[in-house]
Amino acid sequence: MDSRVSTPRPSTASNFVNRREELYTRYSRRYNYQRAKNEDPKTIYEWFSTVQRIITENGILPEDIYNFNKTGFAIGLISTAKVVTRAEYYGRRAVLQPRNRE
């Protein structure tokens, strides 16, 4: 390595962002893409319409309907991370990630 070039210090990136008014750092929050889609009223309506249609077509009785919740490994979530954005985007924290592509 050239003697004039030194290894960047850990604070180099922070110092760069602090010198630039148009840049801003913040922590993103984890938000699952599928969950974001499922907050859409149209998607919710379509889901329940499909479920109702299947119940009707197959003659399923209410006492034969069960809800099984599966809690486990959270695939498809972005972990919280520090991100650099344009200052004009201040306030847009959610980062959406598509489902797991494995």
PDB file of N, CA and C in Angstrom:
ATOM      1  N   MET A   1       0.842  -1.174   0.000  1.00  0.00           N
ATOM      2  CA  MET A   1       0.000   0.000   0.000  1.00  0.00           C
ATOM      3  C   MET A   1       0.890   1.240   0.000  1.00  0.00           C
ATOM      4  N   ASP A   2       0.481   2.234  -0.742  1.00  0.00           N
ATOM      5  CA  ASP A   2       1.217   3.490  -0.833  1.00  0.00           C
ATOM      6  C   ASP A   2       1.273   4.138   0.547  1.00  0.00           C
ATOM      7  N   SER A   3       2.420   4.679   0.912  1.00  0.00           N
ATOM      8  CA  SER A   3       2.583   5.287   2.235  1.00  0.00           C
ATOM      9  C   SER A   3       1.721   6.536   2.403  1.00  0.00           C
ATOM     10  N   ARG A   4       1.274   7.137   1.287  1.00  0.00           N
ATOM     11  CA  ARG A   4       0.431   8.336   1.380  1.00  0.00           C
ATOM     12  C   ARG A   4      -1.031   7.993   1.653  1.00  0.00           C
ATOM     13  N   VAL A   5      -1.410   6.752   1.432  1.00  0.00           N
ATOM     14  CA  VAL A   5      -2.795   6.334   1.620  1.00  0.00           C
ATOM     15  C   VAL A   5      -2.912   5.597   2.944  1.00  0.00           C
ATOM     16  N   SER A   6      -3.841   6.031   3.765  1.00  0.00           N
ATOM     17  CA  SER A   6      -4.034   5.353   5.043  1.00  0.00           C
ATOM     18  C   SER A   6      -5.386   4.642   5.046  1.00  0.00           C
ATOM     19  N   THR A   7      -5.516   3.708   5.933  1.00  0.00           N
ATOM     20  CA  THR A   7      -6.776   2.981   6.083  1.00  0.00           C
ATOM     21  C   THR A   7      -7.804   3.920   6.708  1.00  0.00           C
ATOM     22  N   PRO A   8      -9.017   3.964   6.163  1.00  0.00           N
ATOM     23  CA  PRO A   8     -10.042   4.842   6.744  1.00  0.00           C
ATOM     24  C   PRO A   8     -10.348   4.440   8.185  1.00  0.00           C
ATOM     25  N   ARG A   9     -10.567   5.445   9.004  1.00  0.00           N
ATOM     26  CA  ARG A   9     -10.934   5.201  10.391  1.00  0.00           C
ATOM     27  C   ARG A   9     -12.429   4.907  10.469  1.00  0.00           C
ATOM     28  N   PRO A  10     -12.895   4.292  11.540  1.00  0.00           N
ATOM     29  CA  PRO A  10     -14.330   4.004  11.679  1.00  0.00           C
ATOM     30  C   PRO A  10     -15.205   5.258  11.600  1.00  0.00           C
ATOM     31  N   SER A  11     -14.669   6.402  11.973  1.00  0.00           N
ATOM     32  CA  SER A  11     -15.465   7.634  11.972  1.00  0.00           C
ATOM     33  C   SER A  11     -15.489   8.334  10.615  1.00  0.00           C
ATOM     34  N   THR A  12     -14.782   7.814   9.620  1.00  0.00           N
ATOM     35  CA  THR A  12     -14.693   8.480   8.318  1.00  0.00           C
ATOM     36  C   THR A  12     -16.065   8.664   7.681  1.00  0.00           C
ATOM     37  N   ALA A  13     -16.875   7.623   7.659  1.00  0.00           N
ATOM     38  CA  ALA A  13     -18.206   7.714   7.045  1.00  0.00           C
ATOM     39  C   ALA A  13     -19.086   8.696   7.805  1.00  0.00           C
ATOM     40  N   SER A  14     -19.071   8.638   9.125  1.00  0.00           N
ATOM     41  CA  SER A  14     -19.882   9.560   9.932  1.00  0.00           C
ATOM     42  C   SER A  14     -19.459  11.001   9.708  1.00  0.00           C
ATOM     43  N   ASN A  15     -18.163  11.234   9.659  1.00  0.00           N
ATOM     44  CA  ASN A  15     -17.672  12.593   9.420  1.00  0.00           C
ATOM     45  C   ASN A  15     -18.116  13.105   8.052  1.00  0.00           C
ATOM     46  N   PHE A  16     -18.078  12.243   7.051  1.00  0.00           N
ATOM     47  CA  PHE A  16     -18.512  12.630   5.708  1.00  0.00           C
ATOM     48  C   PHE A  16     -19.983  13.046   5.719  1.00  0.00           C
ATOM     49  N   VAL A  17     -20.829  12.224   6.331  1.00  0.00           N
ATOM     50  CA  VAL A  17     -22.267  12.532   6.385  1.00  0.00           C
ATOM     51  C   VAL A  17     -22.504  13.816   7.172  1.00  0.00           C
ATOM     52  N   ASN A  18     -21.785  14.013   8.253  1.00  0.00           N
ATOM     53  CA  ASN A  18     -21.970  15.213   9.076  1.00  0.00           C
ATOM     54  C   ASN A  18     -21.577  16.490   8.336  1.00  0.00           C
ATOM     55  N   ARG A  19     -20.654  16.386   7.386  1.00  0.00           N
ATOM     56  CA  ARG A  19     -20.234  17.566   6.620  1.00  0.00           C
ATOM     57  C   ARG A  19     -21.207  17.907   5.500  1.00  0.00           C
ATOM     58  N   ARG A  20     -22.090  16.994   5.131  1.00  0.00           N
ATOM     59  CA  ARG A  20     -22.994  17.190   3.999  1.00  0.00           C
ATOM     60  C   ARG A  20     -24.404  17.463   4.498  1.00  0.00           C
ATOM     61  N   GLU A  21     -24.912  18.671   4.282  1.00  0.00           N
ATOM     62  CA  GLU A  21     -26.249  19.035   4.745  1.00  0.00           C
ATOM     63  C   GLU A  21     -27.345  18.247   4.041  1.00  0.00           C
ATOM     64  N   GLU A  22     -27.080  17.789   2.821  1.00  0.00           N
ATOM     65  CA  GLU A  22     -28.119  17.079   2.071  1.00  0.00           C
ATOM     66  C   GLU A  22     -28.247  15.608   2.480  1.00  0.00           C
ATOM     67  N   LEU A  23     -27.364  15.147   3.372  1.00  0.00           N
ATOM     68  CA  LEU A  23     -27.421  13.761   3.826  1.00  0.00           C
ATOM     69  C   LEU A  23     -27.871  13.694   5.276  1.00  0.00           C
ATOM     70  N   TYR A  24     -28.505  12.586   5.608  1.00  0.00           N
ATOM     71  CA  TYR A  24     -29.016  12.397   6.954  1.00  0.00           C
ATOM     72  C   TYR A  24     -28.911  10.915   7.295  1.00  0.00           C
ATOM     73  N   THR A  25     -28.604  10.598   8.540  1.00  0.00           N
ATOM     74  CA  THR A  25     -28.582   9.194   8.949  1.00  0.00           C
ATOM     75  C   THR A  25     -29.706   8.944   9.935  1.00  0.00           C
ATOM     76  N   ARG A  26     -30.191   7.745   9.894  1.00  0.00           N
ATOM     77  CA  ARG A  26     -31.223   7.328  10.836  1.00  0.00           C
ATOM     78  C   ARG A  26     -31.228   5.809  10.868  1.00  0.00           C
ATOM     79  N   TYR A  27     -31.963   5.249  11.805  1.00  0.00           N
ATOM     80  CA  TYR A  27     -32.107   3.802  11.881  1.00  0.00           C
ATOM     81  C   TYR A  27     -33.414   3.403  11.211  1.00  0.00           C
ATOM     82  N   SER A  28     -33.322   2.450  10.317  1.00  0.00           N
ATOM     83  CA  SER A  28     -34.532   1.929   9.692  1.00  0.00           C
ATOM     84  C   SER A  28     -35.205   0.996  10.690  1.00  0.00           C
ATOM     85  N   ARG A  29     -36.481   0.754  10.482  1.00  0.00           N
ATOM     86  CA  ARG A  29     -37.140  -0.217  11.345  1.00  0.00           C
ATOM     87  C   ARG A  29     -37.542  -1.420  10.507  1.00  0.00           C
ATOM     88  N   ARG A  30     -37.572  -2.556  11.144  1.00  0.00           N
ATOM     89  CA  ARG A  30     -37.928  -3.781  10.437  1.00  0.00           C
ATOM     90  C   ARG A  30     -39.408  -3.748  10.084  1.00  0.00           C
ATOM     91  N   TYR A  31     -39.700  -4.139   8.872  1.00  0.00           N
ATOM     92  CA  TYR A  31     -41.094  -4.162   8.439  1.00  0.00           C
ATOM     93  C   TYR A  31     -41.221  -5.188   7.338  1.00  0.00           C
ATOM     94  N   ASN A  32     -42.043  -6.159   7.527  1.00  0.00           N
ATOM     95  CA  ASN A  32     -42.191  -7.238   6.574  1.00  0.00           C
ATOM     96  C   ASN A  32     -43.050  -6.798   5.400  1.00  0.00           C
ATOM     97  N   TYR A  33     -42.583  -7.085   4.200  1.00  0.00           N
ATOM     98  CA  TYR A  33     -43.291  -6.692   2.979  1.00  0.00           C
ATOM     99  C   TYR A  33     -44.690  -7.296   2.927  1.00  0.00           C
ATOM    100  N   GLN A  34     -44.813  -8.570   3.288  1.00  0.00           N
ATOM    101  CA  GLN A  34     -46.129  -9.213   3.268  1.00  0.00           C
ATOM    102  C   GLN A  34     -47.079  -8.538   4.250  1.00  0.00           C
ATOM    103  N   ARG A  35     -46.587  -8.168   5.413  1.00  0.00           N
ATOM    104  CA  ARG A  35     -47.435  -7.486   6.387  1.00  0.00           C
ATOM    105  C   ARG A  35     -47.884  -6.132   5.853  1.00  0.00           C
ATOM    106  N   ALA A  36     -47.007  -5.425   5.188  1.00  0.00           N
ATOM    107  CA  ALA A  36     -47.377  -4.128   4.613  1.00  0.00           C
ATOM    108  C   ALA A  36     -48.471  -4.301   3.574  1.00  0.00           C
ATOM    109  N   LYS A  37     -48.343  -5.324   2.738  1.00  0.00           N
ATOM    110  CA  LYS A  37     -49.374  -5.589   1.734  1.00  0.00           C
ATOM    111  C   LYS A  37     -50.702  -5.916   2.397  1.00  0.00           C
ATOM    112  N   ASN A  38     -50.662  -6.620   3.509  1.00  0.00           N
ATOM    113  CA  ASN A  38     -51.884  -7.057   4.168  1.00  0.00           C
ATOM    114  C   ASN A  38     -52.562  -5.971   4.979  1.00  0.00           C
ATOM    115  N   GLU A  39     -51.996  -4.792   5.028  1.00  0.00           N
ATOM    116  CA  GLU A  39     -52.670  -3.659   5.648  1.00  0.00           C
ATOM    117  C   GLU A  39     -53.512  -2.902   4.635  1.00  0.00           C
ATOM    118  N   ASP A  40     -53.433  -3.301   3.386  1.00  0.00           N
ATOM    119  CA  ASP A  40     -54.201  -2.672   2.319  1.00  0.00           C
ATOM    120  C   ASP A  40     -55.644  -3.174   2.380  1.00  0.00           C
ATOM    121  N   PRO A  41     -56.633  -2.279   2.526  1.00  0.00           N
ATOM    122  CA  PRO A  41     -58.031  -2.705   2.624  1.00  0.00           C
ATOM    123  C   PRO A  41     -58.491  -3.550   1.436  1.00  0.00           C
ATOM    124  N   LYS A  42     -58.009  -3.253   0.248  1.00  0.00           N
ATOM    125  CA  LYS A  42     -58.387  -4.031  -0.932  1.00  0.00           C
ATOM    126  C   LYS A  42     -57.897  -5.475  -0.805  1.00  0.00           C
ATOM    127  N   THR A  43     -56.663  -5.650  -0.360  1.00  0.00           N
ATOM    128  CA  THR A  43     -56.098  -6.986  -0.185  1.00  0.00           C
ATOM    129  C   THR A  43     -56.866  -7.760   0.882  1.00  0.00           C
ATOM    130  N   ILE A  44     -57.206  -7.085   1.976  1.00  0.00           N
ATOM    131  CA  ILE A  44     -57.966  -7.729   3.054  1.00  0.00           C
ATOM    132  C   ILE A  44     -59.330  -8.175   2.539  1.00  0.00           C
ATOM    133  N   TYR A  45     -60.013  -7.295   1.819  1.00  0.00           N
ATOM    134  CA  TYR A  45     -61.331  -7.619   1.275  1.00  0.00           C
ATOM    135  C   TYR A  45     -61.244  -8.819   0.327  1.00  0.00           C
ATOM    136  N   GLU A  46     -60.245  -8.807  -0.562  1.00  0.00           N
ATOM    137  CA  GLU A  46     -60.074  -9.920  -1.503  1.00  0.00           C
ATOM    138  C   GLU A  46     -59.822 -11.240  -0.766  1.00  0.00           C
ATOM    139  N   TRP A  47     -59.013 -11.181   0.295  1.00  0.00           N
ATOM    140  CA  TRP A  47     -58.713 -12.394   1.056  1.00  0.00           C
ATOM    141  C   TRP A  47     -59.982 -12.981   1.667  1.00  0.00           C
ATOM    142  N   PHE A  48     -60.758 -12.148   2.367  1.00  0.00           N
ATOM    143  CA  PHE A  48     -61.960 -12.656   3.019  1.00  0.00           C
ATOM    144  C   PHE A  48     -63.028 -13.072   2.010  1.00  0.00           C
ATOM    145  N   SER A  49     -63.079 -12.428   0.870  1.00  0.00           N
ATOM    146  CA  SER A  49     -64.001 -12.856  -0.192  1.00  0.00           C
ATOM    147  C   SER A  49     -63.624 -14.245  -0.696  1.00  0.00           C
ATOM    148  N   THR A  50     -62.331 -14.484  -0.870  1.00  0.00           N
ATOM    149  CA  THR A  50     -61.855 -15.797  -1.315  1.00  0.00           C
ATOM    150  C   THR A  50     -62.171 -16.868  -0.281  1.00  0.00           C
ATOM    151  N   VAL A  51     -61.915 -16.570   0.990  1.00  0.00           N
ATOM    152  CA  VAL A  51     -62.205 -17.533   2.055  1.00  0.00           C
ATOM    153  C   VAL A  51     -63.699 -17.845   2.084  1.00  0.00           C
ATOM    154  N   GLN A  52     -64.536 -16.810   2.004  1.00  0.00           N
ATOM    155  CA  GLN A  52     -65.986 -17.021   2.026  1.00  0.00           C
ATOM    156  C   GLN A  52     -66.446 -17.855   0.831  1.00  0.00           C
ATOM    157  N   ARG A  53     -65.879 -17.610  -0.332  1.00  0.00           N
ATOM    158  CA  ARG A  53     -66.231 -18.370  -1.533  1.00  0.00           C
ATOM    159  C   ARG A  53     -65.879 -19.844  -1.362  1.00  0.00           C
ATOM    160  N   ILE A  54     -64.700 -20.122  -0.822  1.00  0.00           N
ATOM    161  CA  ILE A  54     -64.264 -21.506  -0.610  1.00  0.00           C
ATOM    162  C   ILE A  54     -65.159 -22.202   0.418  1.00  0.00           C
ATOM    163  N   ILE A  55     -65.516 -21.490   1.487  1.00  0.00           N
ATOM    164  CA  ILE A  55     -66.406 -22.055   2.506  1.00  0.00           C
ATOM    165  C   ILE A  55     -67.750 -22.419   1.884  1.00  0.00           C
ATOM    166  N   THR A  56     -68.297 -21.505   1.079  1.00  0.00           N
ATOM    167  CA  THR A  56     -69.597 -21.733   0.444  1.00  0.00           C
ATOM    168  C   THR A  56     -69.536 -22.873  -0.569  1.00  0.00           C
ATOM    169  N   GLU A  57     -68.524 -22.853  -1.440  1.00  0.00           N
ATOM    170  CA  GLU A  57     -68.396 -23.880  -2.483  1.00  0.00           C
ATOM    171  C   GLU A  57     -68.244 -25.283  -1.909  1.00  0.00           C
ATOM    172  N   ASN A  58     -67.579 -25.391  -0.776  1.00  0.00           N
ATOM    173  CA  ASN A  58     -67.292 -26.705  -0.206  1.00  0.00           C
ATOM    174  C   ASN A  58     -68.229 -27.091   0.936  1.00  0.00           C
ATOM    175  N   GLY A  59     -69.190 -26.234   1.251  1.00  0.00           N
ATOM    176  CA  GLY A  59     -70.145 -26.537   2.316  1.00  0.00           C
ATOM    177  C   GLY A  59     -69.495 -26.711   3.673  1.00  0.00           C
ATOM    178  N   ILE A  60     -68.493 -25.916   3.964  1.00  0.00           N
ATOM    179  CA  ILE A  60     -67.771 -26.023   5.237  1.00  0.00           C
ATOM    180  C   ILE A  60     -68.599 -25.354   6.331  1.00  0.00           C
ATOM    181  N   LEU A  61     -68.790 -26.056   7.433  1.00  0.00           N
ATOM    182  CA  LEU A  61     -69.557 -25.532   8.564  1.00  0.00           C
ATOM    183  C   LEU A  61     -68.642 -24.729   9.485  1.00  0.00           C
ATOM    184  N   PRO A  62     -69.198 -23.706  10.167  1.00  0.00           N
ATOM    185  CA  PRO A  62     -68.372 -22.893  11.081  1.00  0.00           C
ATOM    186  C   PRO A  62     -67.648 -23.721  12.139  1.00  0.00           C
ATOM    187  N   GLU A  63     -68.291 -24.797  12.624  1.00  0.00           N
ATOM    188  CA  GLU A  63     -67.633 -25.611  13.658  1.00  0.00           C
ATOM    189  C   GLU A  63     -66.476 -26.440  13.111  1.00  0.00           C
ATOM    190  N   ASP A  64     -66.332 -26.464  11.799  1.00  0.00           N
ATOM    191  CA  ASP A  64     -65.219 -27.183  11.177  1.00  0.00           C
ATOM    192  C   ASP A  64     -64.071 -26.258  10.768  1.00  0.00           C
ATOM    193  N   ILE A  65     -64.145 -25.010  11.185  1.00  0.00           N
ATOM    194  CA  ILE A  65     -63.103 -24.036  10.838  1.00  0.00           C
ATOM    195  C   ILE A  65     -62.232 -23.803  12.072  1.00  0.00           C
ATOM    196  N   TYR A  66     -60.942 -23.959  11.903  1.00  0.00           N
ATOM    197  CA  TYR A  66     -59.992 -23.778  12.995  1.00  0.00           C
ATOM    198  C   TYR A  66     -58.915 -22.788  12.564  1.00  0.00           C
ATOM    199  N   ASN A  67     -58.341 -22.125  13.538  1.00  0.00           N
ATOM    200  CA  ASN A  67     -57.258 -21.186  13.276  1.00  0.00           C
ATOM    201  C   ASN A  67     -55.991 -21.727  13.928  1.00  0.00           C
ATOM    202  N   PHE A  68     -54.996 -22.013  13.127  1.00  0.00           N
ATOM    203  CA  PHE A  68     -53.713 -22.471  13.641  1.00  0.00           C
ATOM    204  C   PHE A  68     -52.679 -21.394  13.366  1.00  0.00           C
ATOM    205  N   ASN A  69     -52.170 -20.788  14.406  1.00  0.00           N
ATOM    206  CA  ASN A  69     -51.124 -19.777  14.255  1.00  0.00           C
ATOM    207  C   ASN A  69     -49.768 -20.440  14.371  1.00  0.00           C
ATOM    208  N   LYS A  70     -48.890 -20.081  13.471  1.00  0.00           N
ATOM    209  CA  LYS A  70     -47.540 -20.627  13.486  1.00  0.00           C
ATOM    210  C   LYS A  70     -46.586 -19.493  13.829  1.00  0.00           C
ATOM    211  N   THR A  71     -45.935 -19.620  14.939  1.00  0.00           N
ATOM    212  CA  THR A  71     -44.943 -18.633  15.331  1.00  0.00           C
ATOM    213  C   THR A  71     -43.588 -19.312  15.280  1.00  0.00           C
ATOM    214  N   GLY A  72     -42.644 -18.658  14.633  1.00  0.00           N
ATOM    215  CA  GLY A  72     -41.337 -19.287  14.521  1.00  0.00           C
ATOM    216  C   GLY A  72     -40.321 -18.343  13.939  1.00  0.00           C
ATOM    217  N   PHE A  73     -39.429 -18.906  13.187  1.00  0.00           N
ATOM    218  CA  PHE A  73     -38.337 -18.152  12.592  1.00  0.00           C
ATOM    219  C   PHE A  73     -38.872 -17.068  11.668  1.00  0.00           C
ATOM    220  N   ALA A  74     -38.427 -15.850  11.854  1.00  0.00           N
ATOM    221  CA  ALA A  74     -38.933 -14.709  11.095  1.00  0.00           C
ATOM    222  C   ALA A  74     -38.141 -14.518   9.810  1.00  0.00           C
ATOM    223  N   ILE A  75     -38.507 -15.257   8.772  1.00  0.00           N
ATOM    224  CA  ILE A  75     -37.861 -15.107   7.471  1.00  0.00           C
ATOM    225  C   ILE A  75     -38.487 -13.915   6.769  1.00  0.00           C
ATOM    226  N   GLY A  76     -37.681 -13.141   6.088  1.00  0.00           N
ATOM    227  CA  GLY A  76     -38.210 -12.037   5.298  1.00  0.00           C
ATOM    228  C   GLY A  76     -38.203 -10.707   6.014  1.00  0.00           C
ATOM    229  N   LEU A  77     -37.581 -10.641   7.172  1.00  0.00           N
ATOM    230  CA  LEU A  77     -37.518  -9.376   7.885  1.00  0.00           C
ATOM    231  C   LEU A  77     -36.138  -8.765   7.722  1.00  0.00           C
ATOM    232  N   ILE A  78     -36.132  -7.493   7.518  1.00  0.00           N
ATOM    233  CA  ILE A  78     -34.877  -6.754   7.476  1.00  0.00           C
ATOM    234  C   ILE A  78     -34.547  -6.384   8.918  1.00  0.00           C
ATOM    235  N   SER A  79     -33.329  -6.579   9.323  1.00  0.00           N
ATOM    236  CA  SER A  79     -32.966  -6.164  10.667  1.00  0.00           C
ATOM    237  C   SER A  79     -32.763  -4.655  10.682  1.00  0.00           C
ATOM    238  N   THR A  80     -32.851  -4.084  11.858  1.00  0.00           N
ATOM    239  CA  THR A  80     -32.647  -2.656  12.007  1.00  0.00           C
ATOM    240  C   THR A  80     -31.217  -2.319  11.606  1.00  0.00           C
ATOM    241  N   ALA A  81     -31.081  -1.270  10.821  1.00  0.00           N
ATOM    242  CA  ALA A  81     -29.759  -0.879  10.344  1.00  0.00           C
ATOM    243  C   ALA A  81     -29.691   0.631  10.238  1.00  0.00           C
ATOM    244  N   LYS A  82     -28.500   1.161  10.339  1.00  0.00           N
ATOM    245  CA  LYS A  82     -28.314   2.587  10.153  1.00  0.00           C
ATOM    246  C   LYS A  82     -28.183   2.842   8.662  1.00  0.00           C
ATOM    247  N   VAL A  83     -28.980   3.773   8.150  1.00  0.00           N
ATOM    248  CA  VAL A  83     -28.977   4.063   6.723  1.00  0.00           C
ATOM    249  C   VAL A  83     -28.709   5.542   6.495  1.00  0.00           C
ATOM    250  N   VAL A  84     -28.143   5.845   5.331  1.00  0.00           N
ATOM    251  CA  VAL A  84     -27.895   7.225   4.929  1.00  0.00           C
ATOM    252  C   VAL A  84     -28.891   7.550   3.832  1.00  0.00           C
ATOM    253  N   THR A  85     -29.624   8.651   4.011  1.00  0.00           N
ATOM    254  CA  THR A  85     -30.614   9.062   3.019  1.00  0.00           C
ATOM    255  C   THR A  85     -30.451  10.540   2.723  1.00  0.00           C
ATOM    256  N   ARG A  86     -31.183  10.987   1.712  1.00  0.00           N
ATOM    257  CA  ARG A  86     -31.225  12.421   1.474  1.00  0.00           C
ATOM    258  C   ARG A  86     -32.021  13.055   2.601  1.00  0.00           C
ATOM    259  N   ALA A  87     -31.634  14.245   3.014  1.00  0.00           N
ATOM    260  CA  ALA A  87     -32.289  14.913   4.132  1.00  0.00           C
ATOM    261  C   ALA A  87     -33.771  15.137   3.862  1.00  0.00           C
ATOM    262  N   GLU A  88     -34.156  15.296   2.601  1.00  0.00           N
ATOM    263  CA  GLU A  88     -35.566  15.536   2.270  1.00  0.00           C
ATOM    264  C   GLU A  88     -36.440  14.326   2.556  1.00  0.00           C
ATOM    265  N   TYR A  89     -35.834  13.146   2.753  1.00  0.00           N
ATOM    266  CA  TYR A  89     -36.603  11.947   3.061  1.00  0.00           C
ATOM    267  C   TYR A  89     -36.735  11.720   4.561  1.00  0.00           C
ATOM    268  N   TYR A  90     -36.382  12.692   5.364  1.00  0.00           N
ATOM    269  CA  TYR A  90     -36.486  12.560   6.814  1.00  0.00           C
ATOM    270  C   TYR A  90     -37.929  12.218   7.178  1.00  0.00           C
ATOM    271  N   GLY A  91     -38.102  11.186   7.955  1.00  0.00           N
ATOM    272  CA  GLY A  91     -39.435  10.786   8.374  1.00  0.00           C
ATOM    273  C   GLY A  91     -39.935   9.532   7.688  1.00  0.00           C
ATOM    274  N   ARG A  92     -39.308   9.123   6.605  1.00  0.00           N
ATOM    275  CA  ARG A  92     -39.695   7.884   5.918  1.00  0.00           C
ATOM    276  C   ARG A  92     -38.832   6.759   6.451  1.00  0.00           C
ATOM    277  N   ARG A  93     -39.301   6.098   7.497  1.00  0.00           N
ATOM    278  CA  ARG A  93     -38.451   5.128   8.182  1.00  0.00           C
ATOM    279  C   ARG A  93     -38.639   3.701   7.733  1.00  0.00           C
ATOM    280  N   ALA A  94     -39.820   3.344   7.338  1.00  0.00           N
ATOM    281  CA  ALA A  94     -40.069   1.931   7.052  1.00  0.00           C
ATOM    282  C   ALA A  94     -39.305   1.472   5.823  1.00  0.00           C
ATOM    283  N   VAL A  95     -38.697   0.332   5.926  1.00  0.00           N
ATOM    284  CA  VAL A  95     -37.995  -0.285   4.809  1.00  0.00           C
ATOM    285  C   VAL A  95     -38.709  -1.591   4.508  1.00  0.00           C
ATOM    286  N   LEU A  96     -39.238  -1.711   3.319  1.00  0.00           N
ATOM    287  CA  LEU A  96     -39.960  -2.918   2.950  1.00  0.00           C
ATOM    288  C   LEU A  96     -39.034  -3.882   2.247  1.00  0.00           C
ATOM    289  N   GLN A  97     -39.197  -5.128   2.552  1.00  0.00           N
ATOM    290  CA  GLN A  97     -38.383  -6.167   1.929  1.00  0.00           C
ATOM    291  C   GLN A  97     -39.308  -7.249   1.402  1.00  0.00           C
ATOM    292  N   PRO A  98     -39.077  -7.676   0.157  1.00  0.00           N
ATOM    293  CA  PRO A  98     -39.889  -8.780  -0.361  1.00  0.00           C
ATOM    294  C   PRO A  98     -39.695 -10.031   0.473  1.00  0.00           C
ATOM    295  N   ARG A  99     -40.607 -10.976   0.323  1.00  0.00           N
ATOM    296  CA  ARG A  99     -40.522 -12.213   1.090  1.00  0.00           C
ATOM    297  C   ARG A  99     -39.220 -12.950   0.806  1.00  0.00           C
ATOM    298  N   ASN A 100     -38.964 -13.957   1.601  1.00  0.00           N
ATOM    299  CA  ASN A 100     -37.763 -14.766   1.461  1.00  0.00           C
ATOM    300  C   ASN A 100     -37.725 -15.410   0.077  1.00  0.00           C
ATOM    301  N   ARG A 101     -36.586 -15.352  -0.586  1.00  0.00           N
ATOM    302  CA  ARG A 101     -36.469 -15.876  -1.944  1.00  0.00           C
ATOM    303  C   ARG A 101     -35.703 -17.178  -1.998  1.00  0.00           C
ATOM    304  N   GLU A 102     -35.562 -17.866  -0.889  1.00  0.00           N
ATOM    305  CA  GLU A 102     -34.824 -19.135  -0.860  1.00  0.00           C
ATOM    306  C   GLU A 102     -35.570 -20.208  -1.591  1.00  0.00           C
TER     307      GLU A 102
END
